[in-house]
PDB file of C-alpha atoms in Angstrom:
ATOM      1  CA  GLN A   1       0.895 -19.210  -5.304  1.00 79.00           C
ATOM      2  CA  LYS A   2       0.392 -15.659  -4.848  1.00 86.00           C
ATOM      3  CA  GLU A   3       0.301 -13.336  -7.666  1.00 93.00           C
ATOM      4  CA  VAL A   4       3.310 -11.245  -6.527  1.00 97.00           C
ATOM      5  CA  GLU A   5       6.098 -12.884  -5.176  1.00 96.00           C
ATOM      6  CA  GLN A   6       9.261 -10.464  -2.974  1.00 96.00           C
ATOM      7  CA  ASP A   7      11.637 -12.043  -0.507  1.00 90.00           C
ATOM      8  CA  PRO A   8      10.917 -11.002   2.985  1.00 88.00           C
ATOM      9  CA  GLY A   9      14.588 -10.196   4.018  1.00 89.00           C
ATOM     10  CA  PRO A  10      15.570  -9.350   6.488  1.00 94.00           C
ATOM     11  CA  LEU A  11      18.748  -7.408   4.030  1.00 96.00           C
ATOM     12  CA  SER A  12      21.626  -6.346   5.831  1.00 97.00           C
ATOM     13  CA  VAL A  13      24.115  -4.331   4.191  1.00 97.00           C
ATOM     14  CA  PRO A  14      27.056  -1.994   5.217  1.00 97.00           C
ATOM     15  CA  GLU A  15      26.227   1.802   4.608  1.00 97.00           C
ATOM     16  CA  GLY A  16      27.256   3.095   0.777  1.00 97.00           C
ATOM     17  CA  ALA A  17      26.740  -0.875  -0.732  1.00 97.00           C
ATOM     18  CA  ILE A  18      24.295  -1.314  -3.512  1.00 98.00           C
ATOM     19  CA  VAL A  19      21.193  -2.728  -2.564  1.00 97.00           C
ATOM     20  CA  SER A  20      18.751  -4.719  -5.058  1.00 97.00           C
ATOM     21  CA  LEU A  21      15.364  -5.678  -4.405  1.00 97.00           C
ATOM     22  CA  ASN A  22      13.169  -7.695  -6.694  1.00 97.00           C
ATOM     23  CA  CYS A  23      10.102  -8.721  -7.080  1.00 97.00           C
ATOM     24  CA  THR A  24       8.107 -11.847  -9.673  1.00 97.00           C
ATOM     25  CA  TYR A  25       4.767 -11.552 -11.009  1.00 97.00           C
ATOM     26  CA  SER A  26       2.494 -13.905 -12.299  1.00 96.00           C
ATOM     27  CA  ASN A  27      -0.558 -11.569 -13.797  1.00 95.00           C
ATOM     28  CA  SER A  28       0.411 -10.708 -17.641  1.00 94.00           C
ATOM     29  CA  ALA A  29      -1.756  -7.567 -17.087  1.00 93.00           C
ATOM     30  CA  PHE A  30      -0.137  -5.767 -14.923  1.00 93.00           C
ATOM     31  CA  GLN A  31       0.931  -2.767 -16.779  1.00 92.00           C
ATOM     32  CA  TYR A  32       2.174  -0.021 -13.875  1.00 91.00           C
ATOM     33  CA  PHE A  33       4.829  -0.995 -11.268  1.00 94.00           C
ATOM     34  CA  MET A  34       5.645   0.506  -7.980  1.00 95.00           C
ATOM     35  CA  TRP A  35       8.311   0.856  -5.333  1.00 97.00           C
ATOM     36  CA  TYR A  36       6.981   2.210  -1.524  1.00 97.00           C
ATOM     37  CA  ARG A  37       9.141   2.434   1.197  1.00 98.00           C
ATOM     38  CA  GLN A  38       7.753   1.712   4.366  1.00 97.00           C
ATOM     39  CA  TYR A  39       9.286   3.176   7.890  1.00 96.00           C
ATOM     40  CA  SER A  40       7.542   1.395  11.130  1.00 93.00           C
ATOM     41  CA  ARG A  41       4.179   2.575  12.469  1.00 90.00           C
ATOM     42  CA  LYS A  42       4.087   4.816   9.086  1.00 94.00           C
ATOM     43  CA  GLY A  43       2.051   4.250   5.626  1.00 96.00           C
ATOM     44  CA  PRO A  44       3.653   3.718   2.391  1.00 97.00           C
ATOM     45  CA  GLU A  45       5.353   6.122   0.915  1.00 96.00           C
ATOM     46  CA  LEU A  46       5.604   6.201  -2.865  1.00 94.00           C
ATOM     47  CA  LEU A  47       9.156   5.920  -4.158  1.00 96.00           C
ATOM     48  CA  MET A  48       9.373   4.980  -7.818  1.00 94.00           C
ATOM     49  CA  TYR A  49       6.589   4.614 -10.484  1.00 91.00           C
ATOM     50  CA  THR A  50       6.994   3.208 -14.001  1.00 90.00           C
ATOM     51  CA  TYR A  51       4.880   1.778 -16.786  1.00 87.00           C
ATOM     52  CA  SER A  52       6.083  -1.004 -18.899  1.00 85.00           C
ATOM     53  CA  SER A  53       9.111  -2.462 -19.604  1.00 85.00           C
ATOM     54  CA  GLY A  54      12.301  -0.437 -19.244  1.00 88.00           C
ATOM     55  CA  ASN A  55      14.155   1.723 -16.398  1.00 93.00           C
ATOM     56  CA  LYS A  56      13.593   4.721 -14.340  1.00 94.00           C
ATOM     57  CA  GLU A  57      16.362   6.598 -12.487  1.00 96.00           C
ATOM     58  CA  ASP A  58      15.919   8.996  -9.753  1.00 95.00           C
ATOM     59  CA  GLY A  59      18.238  10.427  -7.664  1.00 96.00           C
ATOM     60  CA  ARG A  60      20.227   7.142  -6.095  1.00 97.00           C
ATOM     61  CA  PHE A  61      17.382   4.732  -6.901  1.00 98.00           C
ATOM     62  CA  THR A  62      17.131   3.147  -9.979  1.00 97.00           C
ATOM     63  CA  ALA A  63      13.770   0.579 -10.954  1.00 97.00           C
ATOM     64  CA  GLN A  64      13.803  -1.841 -13.559  1.00 97.00           C
ATOM     65  CA  VAL A  65      11.314  -3.982 -15.385  1.00 96.00           C
ATOM     66  CA  ASP A  66      11.106  -6.416 -17.234  1.00 95.00           C
ATOM     67  CA  LYS A  67       7.618  -7.526 -18.476  1.00 94.00           C
ATOM     68  CA  SER A  68       8.694 -10.681 -20.543  1.00 94.00           C
ATOM     69  CA  SER A  69      10.254 -12.475 -17.652  1.00 95.00           C
ATOM     70  CA  LYS A  70       7.694 -10.898 -15.300  1.00 96.00           C
ATOM     71  CA  TYR A  71      10.777  -9.424 -12.925  1.00 96.00           C
ATOM     72  CA  ILE A  72      10.986  -6.255 -11.559  1.00 97.00           C
ATOM     73  CA  SER A  73      13.853  -4.072  -9.649  1.00 97.00           C
ATOM     74  CA  LEU A  74      14.917  -1.071  -7.309  1.00 98.00           C
ATOM     75  CA  PHE A  75      18.591  -0.296  -6.913  1.00 98.00           C
ATOM     76  CA  ILE A  76      20.027   1.113  -4.364  1.00 98.00           C
ATOM     77  CA  ARG A  77      23.398   3.132  -4.611  1.00 98.00           C
ATOM     78  CA  ASP A  78      25.022   4.745  -1.862  1.00 98.00           C
ATOM     79  CA  SER A  79      22.558   3.183   0.352  1.00 98.00           C
ATOM     80  CA  GLN A  80      22.267   5.002   4.128  1.00 97.00           C
ATOM     81  CA  PRO A  81      21.324   3.975   7.310  1.00 97.00           C
ATOM     82  CA  SER A  82      17.981   6.122   6.639  1.00 96.00           C
ATOM     83  CA  ASP A  83      17.314   3.631   3.595  1.00 97.00           C
ATOM     84  CA  SER A  84      16.163   0.957   6.715  1.00 97.00           C
ATOM     85  CA  ALA A  85      12.730   0.433   6.095  1.00 97.00           C
ATOM     86  CA  THR A  86      10.468  -2.056   4.111  1.00 97.00           C
ATOM     87  CA  TYR A  87      10.575  -1.677   0.687  1.00 98.00           C
ATOM     88  CA  LEU A  88       7.063  -2.954  -0.892  1.00 98.00           C
ATOM     89  CA  CYS A  89       6.304  -3.522  -4.689  1.00 98.00           C
ATOM     90  CA  ALA A  90       3.420  -3.142  -5.852  1.00 96.00           C
ATOM     91  CA  MET A  91       1.523  -3.690  -9.310  1.00 94.00           C
ATOM     92  CA  SER A  92      -1.423  -2.562 -11.287  1.00 90.00           C
ATOM     93  CA  GLU A  93      -3.384  -3.061 -14.445  1.00 88.00           C
ATOM     94  CA  GLY A  94      -4.250   0.191 -15.061  1.00 76.00           C
ATOM     95  CA  GLY A  95      -2.913   3.588 -13.758  1.00 68.00           C
ATOM     96  CA  GLY A  96      -4.673   4.651 -10.493  1.00 67.00           C
ATOM     97  CA  ASN A  97      -6.142   1.382 -10.222  1.00 79.00           C
ATOM     98  CA  LYS A  98      -6.104  -0.947  -7.590  1.00 84.00           C
ATOM     99  CA  LEU A  99      -2.447  -1.990  -6.542  1.00 91.00           C
ATOM    100  CA  THR A 100      -1.208  -5.886  -5.859  1.00 95.00           C
ATOM    101  CA  PHE A 101       1.508  -5.701  -3.026  1.00 97.00           C
ATOM    102  CA  GLY A 102       4.892  -8.097  -2.617  1.00 97.00           C
ATOM    103  CA  THR A 103       5.216  -9.392   0.886  1.00 96.00           C
ATOM    104  CA  GLY A 104       7.595  -6.552   1.478  1.00 96.00           C
ATOM    105  CA  THR A 105      11.576  -6.830   2.218  1.00 97.00           C
ATOM    106  CA  GLN A 106      13.104  -5.341   5.319  1.00 97.00           C
ATOM    107  CA  LEU A 107      16.614  -3.598   4.717  1.00 97.00           C
ATOM    108  CA  LYS A 108      18.998  -2.943   7.082  1.00 97.00           C
ATOM    109  CA  VAL A 109      21.936  -0.558   6.141  1.00 97.00           C
ATOM    110  CA  GLU A 110      24.559  -0.664   8.770  1.00 96.00           C
ATOM    111  CA  LEU A 111      27.011   2.227   9.932  1.00 91.00           C
TER     112      LEU A 111
ATOM    113  CA  ASP B   1       0.160  18.710   4.611  1.00 52.00           C
ATOM    114  CA  THR B   2      -1.927  18.009   1.731  1.00 75.00           C
ATOM    115  CA  GLY B   3      -1.616  14.599   2.123  1.00 93.00           C
ATOM    116  CA  VAL B   4      -4.053  11.664   2.942  1.00 96.00           C
ATOM    117  CA  SER B   5      -4.699  12.099   6.477  1.00 97.00           C
ATOM    118  CA  GLN B   6      -6.208   8.981   8.586  1.00 98.00           C
ATOM    119  CA  ASP B   7      -8.005   9.466  11.991  1.00 97.00           C
ATOM    120  CA  PRO B   8      -7.592   7.856  14.784  1.00 98.00           C
ATOM    121  CA  ARG B   9      -3.510   6.918  14.377  1.00 97.00           C
ATOM    122  CA  HIS B  10      -4.172   3.971  17.146  1.00 97.00           C
ATOM    123  CA  LYS B  11      -7.567   2.504  18.216  1.00 98.00           C
ATOM    124  CA  ILE B  12      -7.939  -0.059  20.786  1.00 98.00           C
ATOM    125  CA  THR B  13     -11.240  -1.701  21.615  1.00 98.00           C
ATOM    126  CA  LYS B  14     -12.686  -4.862  22.741  1.00 98.00           C
ATOM    127  CA  ARG B  15     -13.971  -7.672  21.037  1.00 98.00           C
ATOM    128  CA  GLY B  16     -17.527  -7.304  19.959  1.00 98.00           C
ATOM    129  CA  GLN B  17     -17.506  -3.149  20.185  1.00 98.00           C
ATOM    130  CA  ASN B  18     -17.956  -1.686  16.694  1.00 98.00           C
ATOM    131  CA  VAL B  19     -15.091   0.976  15.345  1.00 98.00           C
ATOM    132  CA  THR B  20     -14.776   3.247  12.381  1.00 98.00           C
ATOM    133  CA  PHE B  21     -12.132   5.004  10.989  1.00 98.00           C
ATOM    134  CA  ARG B  22     -12.391   8.225   8.558  1.00 98.00           C
ATOM    135  CA  CYS B  23      -9.530   9.054   5.798  1.00 98.00           C
ATOM    136  CA  ASP B  24      -9.790  12.026   4.015  1.00 97.00           C
ATOM    137  CA  PRO B  25      -7.994  12.106   0.679  1.00 96.00           C
ATOM    138  CA  ILE B  26      -6.062  14.509  -1.288  1.00 93.00           C
ATOM    139  CA  SER B  27      -8.548  17.242  -2.409  1.00 90.00           C
ATOM    140  CA  GLU B  28      -8.486  16.635  -6.122  1.00 85.00           C
ATOM    141  CA  HIS B  29      -8.701  12.715  -6.017  1.00 89.00           C
ATOM    142  CA  ASN B  30     -11.595  11.228  -6.949  1.00 90.00           C
ATOM    143  CA  ARG B  31     -10.578   8.078  -6.405  1.00 92.00           C
ATOM    144  CA  LEU B  32     -10.393   6.587  -2.743  1.00 95.00           C
ATOM    145  CA  TYR B  33      -9.218   3.016  -1.488  1.00 95.00           C
ATOM    146  CA  TRP B  34      -9.108   1.052   1.669  1.00 97.00           C
ATOM    147  CA  TYR B  35      -6.297  -1.392   2.108  1.00 97.00           C
ATOM    148  CA  ARG B  36      -5.987  -3.804   5.700  1.00 97.00           C
ATOM    149  CA  GLN B  37      -2.137  -4.721   6.703  1.00 97.00           C
ATOM    150  CA  THR B  38      -1.095  -7.122   8.994  1.00 96.00           C
ATOM    151  CA  LEU B  39       2.398  -7.436  10.472  1.00 93.00           C
ATOM    152  CA  GLY B  40       5.109  -8.974   7.842  1.00 91.00           C
ATOM    153  CA  GLN B  41       2.238  -8.811   5.009  1.00 94.00           C
ATOM    154  CA  GLY B  42       2.036  -6.017   2.342  1.00 96.00           C
ATOM    155  CA  PRO B  43      -1.124  -3.991   2.013  1.00 97.00           C
ATOM    156  CA  GLU B  44      -4.444  -6.399   0.678  1.00 96.00           C
ATOM    157  CA  PHE B  45      -7.069  -4.024  -1.108  1.00 95.00           C
ATOM    158  CA  LEU B  46     -10.749  -3.934   0.751  1.00 96.00           C
ATOM    159  CA  THR B  47     -12.467  -1.375  -1.584  1.00 96.00           C
ATOM    160  CA  TYR B  48     -12.628   1.383  -3.836  1.00 93.00           C
ATOM    161  CA  PHE B  49     -14.435   4.765  -4.493  1.00 94.00           C
ATOM    162  CA  GLN B  50     -14.743   6.645  -7.880  1.00 92.00           C
ATOM    163  CA  ASN B  51     -16.393  10.144  -6.055  1.00 92.00           C
ATOM    164  CA  GLU B  52     -19.032   8.597  -4.281  1.00 93.00           C
ATOM    165  CA  ALA B  53     -19.882   5.205  -5.997  1.00 94.00           C
ATOM    166  CA  GLN B  54     -18.349   2.137  -3.860  1.00 94.00           C
ATOM    167  CA  LEU B  55     -17.559   0.298  -7.530  1.00 91.00           C
ATOM    168  CA  GLU B  56     -15.123  -2.923  -6.010  1.00 91.00           C
ATOM    169  CA  LYS B  57     -15.177  -5.309  -2.696  1.00 93.00           C
ATOM    170  CA  SER B  58     -12.900  -7.858  -1.962  1.00 92.00           C
ATOM    171  CA  ARG B  59     -13.779 -10.813  -0.750  1.00 90.00           C
ATOM    172  CA  LEU B  60     -11.787  -9.585   2.797  1.00 85.00           C
ATOM    173  CA  LEU B  61     -14.267  -7.416   3.333  1.00 89.00           C
ATOM    174  CA  SER B  62     -16.734  -9.286   5.317  1.00 91.00           C
ATOM    175  CA  ASP B  63     -20.305  -8.563   6.241  1.00 94.00           C
ATOM    176  CA  ARG B  64     -19.622  -6.835   9.482  1.00 97.00           C
ATOM    177  CA  PHE B  65     -17.483  -4.076   7.414  1.00 97.00           C
ATOM    178  CA  SER B  66     -18.904  -1.151   5.692  1.00 96.00           C
ATOM    179  CA  ALA B  67     -17.628   1.776   4.011  1.00 97.00           C
ATOM    180  CA  GLU B  68     -19.193   4.861   2.611  1.00 96.00           C
ATOM    181  CA  ARG B  69     -17.972   8.094   0.870  1.00 96.00           C
ATOM    182  CA  PRO B  70     -21.443   9.955   1.028  1.00 91.00           C
ATOM    183  CA  LYS B  71     -20.074  13.142  -0.896  1.00 87.00           C
ATOM    184  CA  GLY B  72     -17.223  11.943  -2.566  1.00 85.00           C
ATOM    185  CA  SER B  73     -14.729  13.699  -0.265  1.00 91.00           C
ATOM    186  CA  PHE B  74     -13.977  11.842   2.889  1.00 96.00           C
ATOM    187  CA  SER B  75     -14.802   8.349   3.597  1.00 98.00           C
ATOM    188  CA  THR B  76     -15.363   6.099   6.722  1.00 98.00           C
ATOM    189  CA  LEU B  77     -14.764   2.487   7.269  1.00 98.00           C
ATOM    190  CA  GLU B  78     -17.130   0.867  10.023  1.00 98.00           C
ATOM    191  CA  ILE B  79     -15.926  -2.891  11.413  1.00 98.00           C
ATOM    192  CA  GLN B  80     -19.024  -3.954  13.652  1.00 98.00           C
ATOM    193  CA  ARG B  81     -18.611  -6.414  16.542  1.00 98.00           C
ATOM    194  CA  THR B  82     -15.252  -6.620  16.116  1.00 98.00           C
ATOM    195  CA  GLU B  83     -13.100  -9.755  16.454  1.00 97.00           C
ATOM    196  CA  GLN B  84      -9.443 -10.376  17.381  1.00 96.00           C
ATOM    197  CA  GLY B  85      -8.565 -10.965  13.783  1.00 96.00           C
ATOM    198  CA  ASP B  86      -9.175  -7.813  12.315  1.00 97.00           C
ATOM    199  CA  SER B  87      -6.359  -6.294  14.630  1.00 97.00           C
ATOM    200  CA  ALA B  88      -4.668  -5.348  11.953  1.00 97.00           C
ATOM    201  CA  MET B  89      -3.028  -1.711   9.984  1.00 98.00           C
ATOM    202  CA  TYR B  90      -5.926   0.077   8.072  1.00 98.00           C
ATOM    203  CA  LEU B  91      -4.910   2.091   4.855  1.00 98.00           C
ATOM    204  CA  CYS B  92      -6.126   4.419   3.356  1.00 98.00           C
ATOM    205  CA  ALA B  93      -5.219   5.965   0.102  1.00 95.00           C
ATOM    206  CA  SER B  94      -6.019   8.283  -3.127  1.00 93.00           C
ATOM    207  CA  SER B  95      -5.699   8.733  -6.770  1.00 89.00           C
ATOM    208  CA  LEU B  96      -6.256  10.309  -9.344  1.00 82.00           C
ATOM    209  CA  ALA B  97      -9.138   8.332 -11.424  1.00 71.00           C
ATOM    210  CA  LEU B  98      -7.756   5.828 -14.821  1.00 62.00           C
ATOM    211  CA  GLY B  99      -4.592   8.931 -15.065  1.00 59.00           C
ATOM    212  CA  ALA B 100      -1.573   7.481 -16.447  1.00 59.00           C
ATOM    213  CA  ASP B 101       0.735   9.248 -14.406  1.00 67.00           C
ATOM    214  CA  SER B 102      -1.757   8.571 -10.931  1.00 79.00           C
ATOM    215  CA  PRO B 103      -0.209   6.586  -8.196  1.00 86.00           C
ATOM    216  CA  LEU B 104      -1.697   5.624  -5.192  1.00 89.00           C
ATOM    217  CA  HIS B 105      -1.025   7.926  -2.215  1.00 92.00           C
ATOM    218  CA  PHE B 106      -1.211   6.457   1.108  1.00 96.00           C
ATOM    219  CA  GLY B 107      -1.915   7.597   4.670  1.00 97.00           C
ATOM    220  CA  ASN B 108      -0.334   6.564   7.619  1.00 97.00           C
ATOM    221  CA  GLY B 109      -3.221   4.205   8.491  1.00 97.00           C
ATOM    222  CA  THR B 110      -5.564   3.522  11.727  1.00 98.00           C
ATOM    223  CA  ARG B 111      -3.889   0.746  13.511  1.00 98.00           C
ATOM    224  CA  LEU B 112      -6.437  -1.526  15.474  1.00 98.00           C
ATOM    225  CA  THR B 113      -5.822  -3.239  18.517  1.00 98.00           C
ATOM    226  CA  VAL B 114      -8.143  -6.029  19.164  1.00 98.00           C
ATOM    227  CA  THR B 115      -8.349  -7.432  22.668  1.00 97.00           C
TER     228      THR B 115
END
């Protein structure tokens, strides 16, 4: 079993929909949780960075961390075709430390 | 552009040849990471440096792989005697060491194709 599990999708939604992306993990030492967006043939781009449990909002994006359930989520409101990409969850034991990634969820937002 | 820079963007080589990739991190970042990503998978950790010291290597990093960061700035990753299984995207990332607010920032990678 992988340390970080993520549904690979693909997930297809209409423009304007609310998107929910999730990851589960097994390592209770993880303290920092991130979401990266990756377009085809590009490197991962940091979207959200959170420490420990709780919510963080940035524009149309909301990240939630539930350490008791070892479950993290990313919500995208008012989804746009430009949001079509692969979304990777990642986590680490310390700030600035090496990351363990999920496999990524491929998202397509259709007009 | 002050982000992480990687060169070349794409490398095609024949099996058995040696290849070298370069990474220039964000200038004030003292940690530098190498990851490998294959199609449909998330990036996998290979190794990292703090300044010029290589502090950790993954078991994925076979003896054919070597990484250096001689002056604590740019880094190189060399693969000797390439195999078809080495075909992947090689990603470099940088961060500030042990900072509470120091996520990893990635470059756009070097895509290696071994024929």
